[in-house]
Amino acid sequence: VATGECKDGYTGNVCANCEDGWSHSSAYDCSKCPPTALNALRLGFILLFAFGLLLFMIRSTLQGSRRQKAMTSVYLKIF
């Protein structure tokens, strides 16, 4: 790297910002962004997991209510 130039991925007056297509990591280093498809896949798995967890919680709450008589409190917990 020549004097007055930033390393790959860095930009700005003191090379403190990341260029487009790059992002700050946890150590404030600039690294290339992952492909869009990979980010979409990760988001899909997170949403699928969250939906499954929600279904599990609703199902366990409804099963627990079968042992009790008060259904109103169960529906209030869900919503």
PDB file of N, CA and C in Angstrom:
ATOM      1  N   VAL A   1       0.851  -1.177   0.000  1.00  0.00           N
ATOM      2  CA  VAL A   1       0.000   0.000   0.000  1.00  0.00           C
ATOM      3  C   VAL A   1       0.895   1.237   0.000  1.00  0.00           C
ATOM      4  N   ALA A   2       0.685   2.070  -0.980  1.00  0.00           N
ATOM      5  CA  ALA A   2       1.468   3.300  -1.086  1.00  0.00           C
ATOM      6  C   ALA A   2       0.972   4.326  -0.079  1.00  0.00           C
ATOM      7  N   THR A   3       1.812   5.287   0.239  1.00  0.00           N
ATOM      8  CA  THR A   3       1.433   6.352   1.154  1.00  0.00           C
ATOM      9  C   THR A   3       0.275   7.139   0.558  1.00  0.00           C
ATOM     10  N   GLY A   4      -0.738   7.408   1.367  1.00  0.00           N
ATOM     11  CA  GLY A   4      -1.901   8.158   0.897  1.00  0.00           C
ATOM     12  C   GLY A   4      -2.982   7.289   0.284  1.00  0.00           C
ATOM     13  N   GLU A   5      -2.778   5.981   0.284  1.00  0.00           N
ATOM     14  CA  GLU A   5      -3.787   5.066  -0.239  1.00  0.00           C
ATOM     15  C   GLU A   5      -4.285   4.161   0.884  1.00  0.00           C
ATOM     16  N   CYS A   6      -5.531   3.723   0.749  1.00  0.00           N
ATOM     17  CA  CYS A   6      -6.117   2.807   1.728  1.00  0.00           C
ATOM     18  C   CYS A   6      -5.976   1.366   1.248  1.00  0.00           C
ATOM     19  N   LYS A   7      -5.979   0.446   2.187  1.00  0.00           N
ATOM     20  CA  LYS A   7      -5.976  -0.974   1.830  1.00  0.00           C
ATOM     21  C   LYS A   7      -7.300  -1.324   1.163  1.00  0.00           C
ATOM     22  N   ASP A   8      -7.353  -2.481   0.509  1.00  0.00           N
ATOM     23  CA  ASP A   8      -8.579  -2.922  -0.150  1.00  0.00           C
ATOM     24  C   ASP A   8      -9.732  -2.968   0.841  1.00  0.00           C
ATOM     25  N   GLY A   9     -10.867  -2.395   0.447  1.00  0.00           N
ATOM     26  CA  GLY A   9     -12.063  -2.406   1.275  1.00  0.00           C
ATOM     27  C   GLY A   9     -12.233  -1.182   2.150  1.00  0.00           C
ATOM     28  N   TYR A  10     -11.194  -0.380   2.286  1.00  0.00           N
ATOM     29  CA  TYR A  10     -11.243   0.803   3.145  1.00  0.00           C
ATOM     30  C   TYR A  10     -11.340   2.064   2.295  1.00  0.00           C
ATOM     31  N   THR A  11     -11.973   3.099   2.860  1.00  0.00           N
ATOM     32  CA  THR A  11     -12.071   4.384   2.176  1.00  0.00           C
ATOM     33  C   THR A  11     -12.213   5.487   3.224  1.00  0.00           C
ATOM     34  N   GLY A  12     -12.174   6.701   2.801  1.00  0.00           N
ATOM     35  CA  GLY A  12     -12.341   7.833   3.714  1.00  0.00           C
ATOM     36  C   GLY A  12     -11.046   8.565   3.963  1.00  0.00           C
ATOM     37  N   ASN A  13     -11.145   9.652   4.725  1.00  0.00           N
ATOM     38  CA  ASN A  13      -9.983  10.500   4.996  1.00  0.00           C
ATOM     39  C   ASN A  13      -8.875   9.764   5.733  1.00  0.00           C
ATOM     40  N   VAL A  14      -9.224   8.973   6.722  1.00  0.00           N
ATOM     41  CA  VAL A  14      -8.216   8.235   7.484  1.00  0.00           C
ATOM     42  C   VAL A  14      -8.415   6.730   7.325  1.00  0.00           C
ATOM     43  N   CYS A  15      -9.031   6.350   6.208  1.00  0.00           N
ATOM     44  CA  CYS A  15      -9.288   4.939   5.882  1.00  0.00           C
ATOM     45  C   CYS A  15     -10.094   4.244   6.978  1.00  0.00           C
ATOM     46  N   ALA A  16     -11.020   4.963   7.593  1.00  0.00           N
ATOM     47  CA  ALA A  16     -11.813   4.413   8.692  1.00  0.00           C
ATOM     48  C   ALA A  16     -13.148   3.855   8.223  1.00  0.00           C
ATOM     49  N   ASN A  17     -13.546   4.114   7.000  1.00  0.00           N
ATOM     50  CA  ASN A  17     -14.832   3.632   6.480  1.00  0.00           C
ATOM     51  C   ASN A  17     -14.604   2.461   5.538  1.00  0.00           C
ATOM     52  N   CYS A  18     -15.661   1.683   5.363  1.00  0.00           N
ATOM     53  CA  CYS A  18     -15.597   0.564   4.426  1.00  0.00           C
ATOM     54  C   CYS A  18     -16.203   0.986   3.089  1.00  0.00           C
ATOM     55  N   GLU A  19     -15.640   0.449   2.016  1.00  0.00           N
ATOM     56  CA  GLU A  19     -16.170   0.714   0.681  1.00  0.00           C
ATOM     57  C   GLU A  19     -17.497  -0.019   0.500  1.00  0.00           C
ATOM     58  N   ASP A  20     -18.227   0.323  -0.563  1.00  0.00           N
ATOM     59  CA  ASP A  20     -19.452  -0.389  -0.903  1.00  0.00           C
ATOM     60  C   ASP A  20     -19.126  -1.846  -1.160  1.00  0.00           C
ATOM     61  N   GLY A  21     -19.975  -2.735  -0.637  1.00  0.00           N
ATOM     62  CA  GLY A  21     -19.731  -4.169  -0.782  1.00  0.00           C
ATOM     63  C   GLY A  21     -18.863  -4.741   0.323  1.00  0.00           C
ATOM     64  N   TRP A  22     -18.463  -3.905   1.244  1.00  0.00           N
ATOM     65  CA  TRP A  22     -17.651  -4.316   2.391  1.00  0.00           C
ATOM     66  C   TRP A  22     -18.391  -3.905   3.656  1.00  0.00           C
ATOM     67  N   SER A  23     -18.121  -4.587   4.772  1.00  0.00           N
ATOM     68  CA  SER A  23     -18.766  -4.235   6.034  1.00  0.00           C
ATOM     69  C   SER A  23     -17.781  -4.369   7.182  1.00  0.00           C
ATOM     70  N   HIS A  24     -18.101  -3.689   8.280  1.00  0.00           N
ATOM     71  CA  HIS A  24     -17.252  -3.762   9.476  1.00  0.00           C
ATOM     72  C   HIS A  24     -17.494  -5.092  10.182  1.00  0.00           C
ATOM     73  N   SER A  25     -16.426  -5.732  10.585  1.00  0.00           N
ATOM     74  CA  SER A  25     -16.553  -6.947  11.381  1.00  0.00           C
ATOM     75  C   SER A  25     -16.531  -6.546  12.853  1.00  0.00           C
ATOM     76  N   SER A  26     -16.558  -7.524  13.727  1.00  0.00           N
ATOM     77  CA  SER A  26     -16.581  -7.230  15.160  1.00  0.00           C
ATOM     78  C   SER A  26     -15.292  -6.546  15.631  1.00  0.00           C
ATOM     79  N   ALA A  27     -14.221  -6.721  14.909  1.00  0.00           N
ATOM     80  CA  ALA A  27     -12.946  -6.103  15.291  1.00  0.00           C
ATOM     81  C   ALA A  27     -12.702  -4.798  14.532  1.00  0.00           C
ATOM     82  N   TYR A  28     -13.754  -4.232  13.944  1.00  0.00           N
ATOM     83  CA  TYR A  28     -13.684  -2.984  13.178  1.00  0.00           C
ATOM     84  C   TYR A  28     -12.798  -3.097  11.948  1.00  0.00           C
ATOM     85  N   ASP A  29     -12.652  -4.300  11.458  1.00  0.00           N
ATOM     86  CA  ASP A  29     -11.948  -4.505  10.199  1.00  0.00           C
ATOM     87  C   ASP A  29     -12.985  -4.563   9.088  1.00  0.00           C
ATOM     88  N   CYS A  30     -12.607  -4.158   7.904  1.00  0.00           N
ATOM     89  CA  CYS A  30     -13.508  -4.250   6.761  1.00  0.00           C
ATOM     90  C   CYS A  30     -13.327  -5.614   6.106  1.00  0.00           C
ATOM     91  N   SER A  31     -14.440  -6.277   5.857  1.00  0.00           N
ATOM     92  CA  SER A  31     -14.403  -7.565   5.160  1.00  0.00           C
ATOM     93  C   SER A  31     -15.497  -7.575   4.102  1.00  0.00           C
ATOM     94  N   LYS A  32     -15.281  -8.362   3.058  1.00  0.00           N
ATOM     95  CA  LYS A  32     -16.256  -8.420   1.972  1.00  0.00           C
ATOM     96  C   LYS A  32     -17.584  -8.960   2.485  1.00  0.00           C
ATOM     97  N   CYS A  33     -18.684  -8.400   1.994  1.00  0.00           N
ATOM     98  CA  CYS A  33     -20.010  -8.883   2.348  1.00  0.00           C
ATOM     99  C   CYS A  33     -20.234 -10.255   1.718  1.00  0.00           C
ATOM    100  N   PRO A  34     -20.945 -11.133   2.432  1.00  0.00           N
ATOM    101  CA  PRO A  34     -21.240 -12.435   1.840  1.00  0.00           C
ATOM    102  C   PRO A  34     -22.227 -12.277   0.687  1.00  0.00           C
ATOM    103  N   PRO A  35     -22.310 -13.270  -0.186  1.00  0.00           N
ATOM    104  CA  PRO A  35     -23.249 -13.190  -1.308  1.00  0.00           C
ATOM    105  C   PRO A  35     -24.697 -13.036  -0.824  1.00  0.00           C
ATOM    106  N   THR A  36     -25.520 -12.395  -1.622  1.00  0.00           N
ATOM    107  CA  THR A  36     -26.918 -12.149  -1.263  1.00  0.00           C
ATOM    108  C   THR A  36     -27.657 -13.459  -1.030  1.00  0.00           C
ATOM    109  N   ALA A  37     -27.376 -14.472  -1.835  1.00  0.00           N
ATOM    110  CA  ALA A  37     -28.049 -15.768  -1.684  1.00  0.00           C
ATOM    111  C   ALA A  37     -27.748 -16.388  -0.320  1.00  0.00           C
ATOM    112  N   LEU A  38     -26.524 -16.258   0.150  1.00  0.00           N
ATOM    113  CA  LEU A  38     -26.161 -16.800   1.455  1.00  0.00           C
ATOM    114  C   LEU A  38     -26.896 -16.063   2.564  1.00  0.00           C
ATOM    115  N   ASN A  39     -26.974 -14.740   2.462  1.00  0.00           N
ATOM    116  CA  ASN A  39     -27.719 -13.965   3.457  1.00  0.00           C
ATOM    117  C   ASN A  39     -29.193 -14.347   3.453  1.00  0.00           C
ATOM    118  N   ALA A  40     -29.778 -14.554   2.274  1.00  0.00           N
ATOM    119  CA  ALA A  40     -31.183 -14.948   2.173  1.00  0.00           C
ATOM    120  C   ALA A  40     -31.400 -16.326   2.788  1.00  0.00           C
ATOM    121  N   LEU A  41     -30.454 -17.237   2.558  1.00  0.00           N
ATOM    122  CA  LEU A  41     -30.547 -18.574   3.139  1.00  0.00           C
ATOM    123  C   LEU A  41     -30.476 -18.514   4.662  1.00  0.00           C
ATOM    124  N   ARG A  42     -29.562 -17.735   5.182  1.00  0.00           N
ATOM    125  CA  ARG A  42     -29.455 -17.563   6.644  1.00  0.00           C
ATOM    126  C   ARG A  42     -30.734 -16.986   7.223  1.00  0.00           C
ATOM    127  N   LEU A  43     -31.274 -15.965   6.580  1.00  0.00           N
ATOM    128  CA  LEU A  43     -32.513 -15.346   7.047  1.00  0.00           C
ATOM    129  C   LEU A  43     -33.654 -16.346   7.007  1.00  0.00           C
ATOM    130  N   GLY A  44     -33.712 -17.153   5.957  1.00  0.00           N
ATOM    131  CA  GLY A  44     -34.748 -18.171   5.851  1.00  0.00           C
ATOM    132  C   GLY A  44     -34.688 -19.169   6.996  1.00  0.00           C
ATOM    133  N   PHE A  45     -33.487 -19.633   7.344  1.00  0.00           N
ATOM    134  CA  PHE A  45     -33.345 -20.572   8.458  1.00  0.00           C
ATOM    135  C   PHE A  45     -33.729 -19.925   9.788  1.00  0.00           C
ATOM    136  N   ILE A  46     -33.370 -18.677   9.975  1.00  0.00           N
ATOM    137  CA  ILE A  46     -33.729 -17.985  11.214  1.00  0.00           C
ATOM    138  C   ILE A  46     -35.243 -17.842  11.330  1.00  0.00           C
ATOM    139  N   LEU A  47     -35.904 -17.458  10.234  1.00  0.00           N
ATOM    140  CA  LEU A  47     -37.363 -17.319  10.256  1.00  0.00           C
ATOM    141  C   LEU A  47     -38.043 -18.667  10.456  1.00  0.00           C
ATOM    142  N   LEU A  48     -37.533 -19.705   9.822  1.00  0.00           N
ATOM    143  CA  LEU A  48     -38.088 -21.043   9.989  1.00  0.00           C
ATOM    144  C   LEU A  48     -37.954 -21.505  11.436  1.00  0.00           C
ATOM    145  N   PHE A  49     -36.811 -21.262  12.037  1.00  0.00           N
ATOM    146  CA  PHE A  49     -36.595 -21.626  13.438  1.00  0.00           C
ATOM    147  C   PHE A  49     -37.542 -20.848  14.353  1.00  0.00           C
ATOM    148  N   ALA A  50     -37.680 -19.533  14.105  1.00  0.00           N
ATOM    149  CA  ALA A  50     -38.562 -18.708  14.932  1.00  0.00           C
ATOM    150  C   ALA A  50     -40.016 -19.173  14.803  1.00  0.00           C
ATOM    151  N   PHE A  51     -40.448 -19.503  13.587  1.00  0.00           N
ATOM    152  CA  PHE A  51     -41.806 -19.988  13.369  1.00  0.00           C
ATOM    153  C   PHE A  51     -42.019 -21.328  14.072  1.00  0.00           C
ATOM    154  N   GLY A  52     -41.044 -22.217  13.990  1.00  0.00           N
ATOM    155  CA  GLY A  52     -41.140 -23.501  14.678  1.00  0.00           C
ATOM    156  C   GLY A  52     -41.202 -23.335  16.187  1.00  0.00           C
ATOM    157  N   LEU A  53     -40.414 -22.412  16.716  1.00  0.00           N
ATOM    158  CA  LEU A  53     -40.439 -22.138  18.150  1.00  0.00           C
ATOM    159  C   LEU A  53     -41.794 -21.583  18.566  1.00  0.00           C
ATOM    160  N   LEU A  54     -42.351 -20.695  17.763  1.00  0.00           N
ATOM    161  CA  LEU A  54     -43.677 -20.136  18.050  1.00  0.00           C
ATOM    162  C   LEU A  54     -44.734 -21.243  18.060  1.00  0.00           C
ATOM    163  N   LEU A  55     -44.701 -22.124  17.063  1.00  0.00           N
ATOM    164  CA  LEU A  55     -45.658 -23.226  17.024  1.00  0.00           C
ATOM    165  C   LEU A  55     -45.505 -24.146  18.232  1.00  0.00           C
ATOM    166  N   PHE A  56     -44.276 -24.426  18.611  1.00  0.00           N
ATOM    167  CA  PHE A  56     -44.031 -25.261  19.780  1.00  0.00           C
ATOM    168  C   PHE A  56     -44.608 -24.624  21.043  1.00  0.00           C
ATOM    169  N   MET A  57     -44.400 -23.321  21.199  1.00  0.00           N
ATOM    170  CA  MET A  57     -44.898 -22.630  22.388  1.00  0.00           C
ATOM    171  C   MET A  57     -46.431 -22.626  22.420  1.00  0.00           C
ATOM    172  N   ILE A  58     -47.062 -22.377  21.281  1.00  0.00           N
ATOM    173  CA  ILE A  58     -48.526 -22.377  21.231  1.00  0.00           C
ATOM    174  C   ILE A  58     -49.058 -23.776  21.532  1.00  0.00           C
ATOM    175  N   ARG A  59     -48.437 -24.784  20.916  1.00  0.00           N
ATOM    176  CA  ARG A  59     -48.892 -26.167  21.129  1.00  0.00           C
ATOM    177  C   ARG A  59     -48.743 -26.571  22.588  1.00  0.00           C
ATOM    178  N   SER A  60     -47.612 -26.251  23.205  1.00  0.00           N
ATOM    179  CA  SER A  60     -47.414 -26.641  24.602  1.00  0.00           C
ATOM    180  C   SER A  60     -48.365 -25.889  25.528  1.00  0.00           C
ATOM    181  N   THR A  61     -48.676 -24.650  25.206  1.00  0.00           N
ATOM    182  CA  THR A  61     -49.632 -23.892  26.011  1.00  0.00           C
ATOM    183  C   THR A  61     -51.025 -24.496  25.902  1.00  0.00           C
ATOM    184  N   LEU A  62     -51.430 -24.861  24.689  1.00  0.00           N
ATOM    185  CA  LEU A  62     -52.751 -25.468  24.503  1.00  0.00           C
ATOM    186  C   LEU A  62     -52.833 -26.841  25.163  1.00  0.00           C
ATOM    187  N   GLN A  63     -51.763 -27.621  25.090  1.00  0.00           N
ATOM    188  CA  GLN A  63     -51.770 -28.924  25.751  1.00  0.00           C
ATOM    189  C   GLN A  63     -51.838 -28.775  27.266  1.00  0.00           C
ATOM    190  N   GLY A  64     -51.164 -27.772  27.787  1.00  0.00           N
ATOM    191  CA  GLY A  64     -51.217 -27.516  29.221  1.00  0.00           C
ATOM    192  C   GLY A  64     -52.589 -27.061  29.670  1.00  0.00           C
ATOM    193  N   SER A  65     -53.308 -26.415  28.790  1.00  0.00           N
ATOM    194  CA  SER A  65     -54.640 -25.922  29.154  1.00  0.00           C
ATOM    195  C   SER A  65     -55.655 -27.055  29.220  1.00  0.00           C
ATOM    196  N   ARG A  66     -55.389 -28.153  28.568  1.00  0.00           N
ATOM    197  CA  ARG A  66     -56.330 -29.277  28.613  1.00  0.00           C
ATOM    198  C   ARG A  66     -56.423 -29.855  30.020  1.00  0.00           C
ATOM    199  N   ARG A  67     -55.370 -29.668  30.784  1.00  0.00           N
ATOM    200  CA  ARG A  67     -55.383 -30.158  32.160  1.00  0.00           C
ATOM    201  C   ARG A  67     -56.149 -29.205  33.076  1.00  0.00           C
ATOM    202  N   GLN A  68     -56.337 -27.973  32.642  1.00  0.00           N
ATOM    203  CA  GLN A  68     -57.042 -26.973  33.448  1.00  0.00           C
ATOM    204  C   GLN A  68     -58.357 -26.631  32.775  1.00  0.00           C
ATOM    205  N   LYS A  69     -59.209 -25.911  33.463  1.00  0.00           N
ATOM    206  CA  LYS A  69     -60.512 -25.560  32.934  1.00  0.00           C
ATOM    207  C   LYS A  69     -60.550 -24.178  32.283  1.00  0.00           C
ATOM    208  N   ALA A  70     -59.631 -23.291  32.609  1.00  0.00           N
ATOM    209  CA  ALA A  70     -59.694 -21.898  32.147  1.00  0.00           C
ATOM    210  C   ALA A  70     -59.037 -21.747  30.781  1.00  0.00           C
ATOM    211  N   MET A  71     -59.820 -21.726  29.711  1.00  0.00           N
ATOM    212  CA  MET A  71     -59.298 -21.540  28.350  1.00  0.00           C
ATOM    213  C   MET A  71     -59.030 -20.066  28.045  1.00  0.00           C
ATOM    214  N   THR A  72     -59.743 -19.154  28.709  1.00  0.00           N
ATOM    215  CA  THR A  72     -59.571 -17.729  28.443  1.00  0.00           C
ATOM    216  C   THR A  72     -58.137 -17.292  28.728  1.00  0.00           C
ATOM    217  N   SER A  73     -57.574 -17.767  29.814  1.00  0.00           N
ATOM    218  CA  SER A  73     -56.203 -17.368  30.160  1.00  0.00           C
ATOM    219  C   SER A  73     -55.200 -17.891  29.133  1.00  0.00           C
ATOM    220  N   VAL A  74     -55.483 -19.018  28.524  1.00  0.00           N
ATOM    221  CA  VAL A  74     -54.596 -19.575  27.503  1.00  0.00           C
ATOM    222  C   VAL A  74     -54.586 -18.684  26.275  1.00  0.00           C
ATOM    223  N   TYR A  75     -55.767 -18.288  25.829  1.00  0.00           N
ATOM    224  CA  TYR A  75     -55.834 -17.425  24.640  1.00  0.00           C
ATOM    225  C   TYR A  75     -55.217 -16.057  24.916  1.00  0.00           C
ATOM    226  N   LEU A  76     -55.327 -15.565  26.123  1.00  0.00           N
ATOM    227  CA  LEU A  76     -54.688 -14.295  26.469  1.00  0.00           C
ATOM    228  C   LEU A  76     -53.169 -14.415  26.448  1.00  0.00           C
ATOM    229  N   LYS A  77     -52.626 -15.559  26.827  1.00  0.00           N
ATOM    230  CA  LYS A  77     -51.181 -15.773  26.782  1.00  0.00           C
ATOM    231  C   LYS A  77     -50.679 -15.800  25.342  1.00  0.00           C
ATOM    232  N   ILE A  78     -51.475 -16.383  24.455  1.00  0.00           N
ATOM    233  CA  ILE A  78     -51.061 -16.488  23.057  1.00  0.00           C
ATOM    234  C   ILE A  78     -51.091 -15.132  22.393  1.00  0.00           C
ATOM    235  N   PHE A  79     -52.118 -14.368  22.626  1.00  0.00           N
ATOM    236  CA  PHE A  79     -52.251 -13.061  21.988  1.00  0.00           C
ATOM    237  C   PHE A  79     -51.998 -12.013  23.005  1.00  0.00           C
TER     238      PHE A  79
END
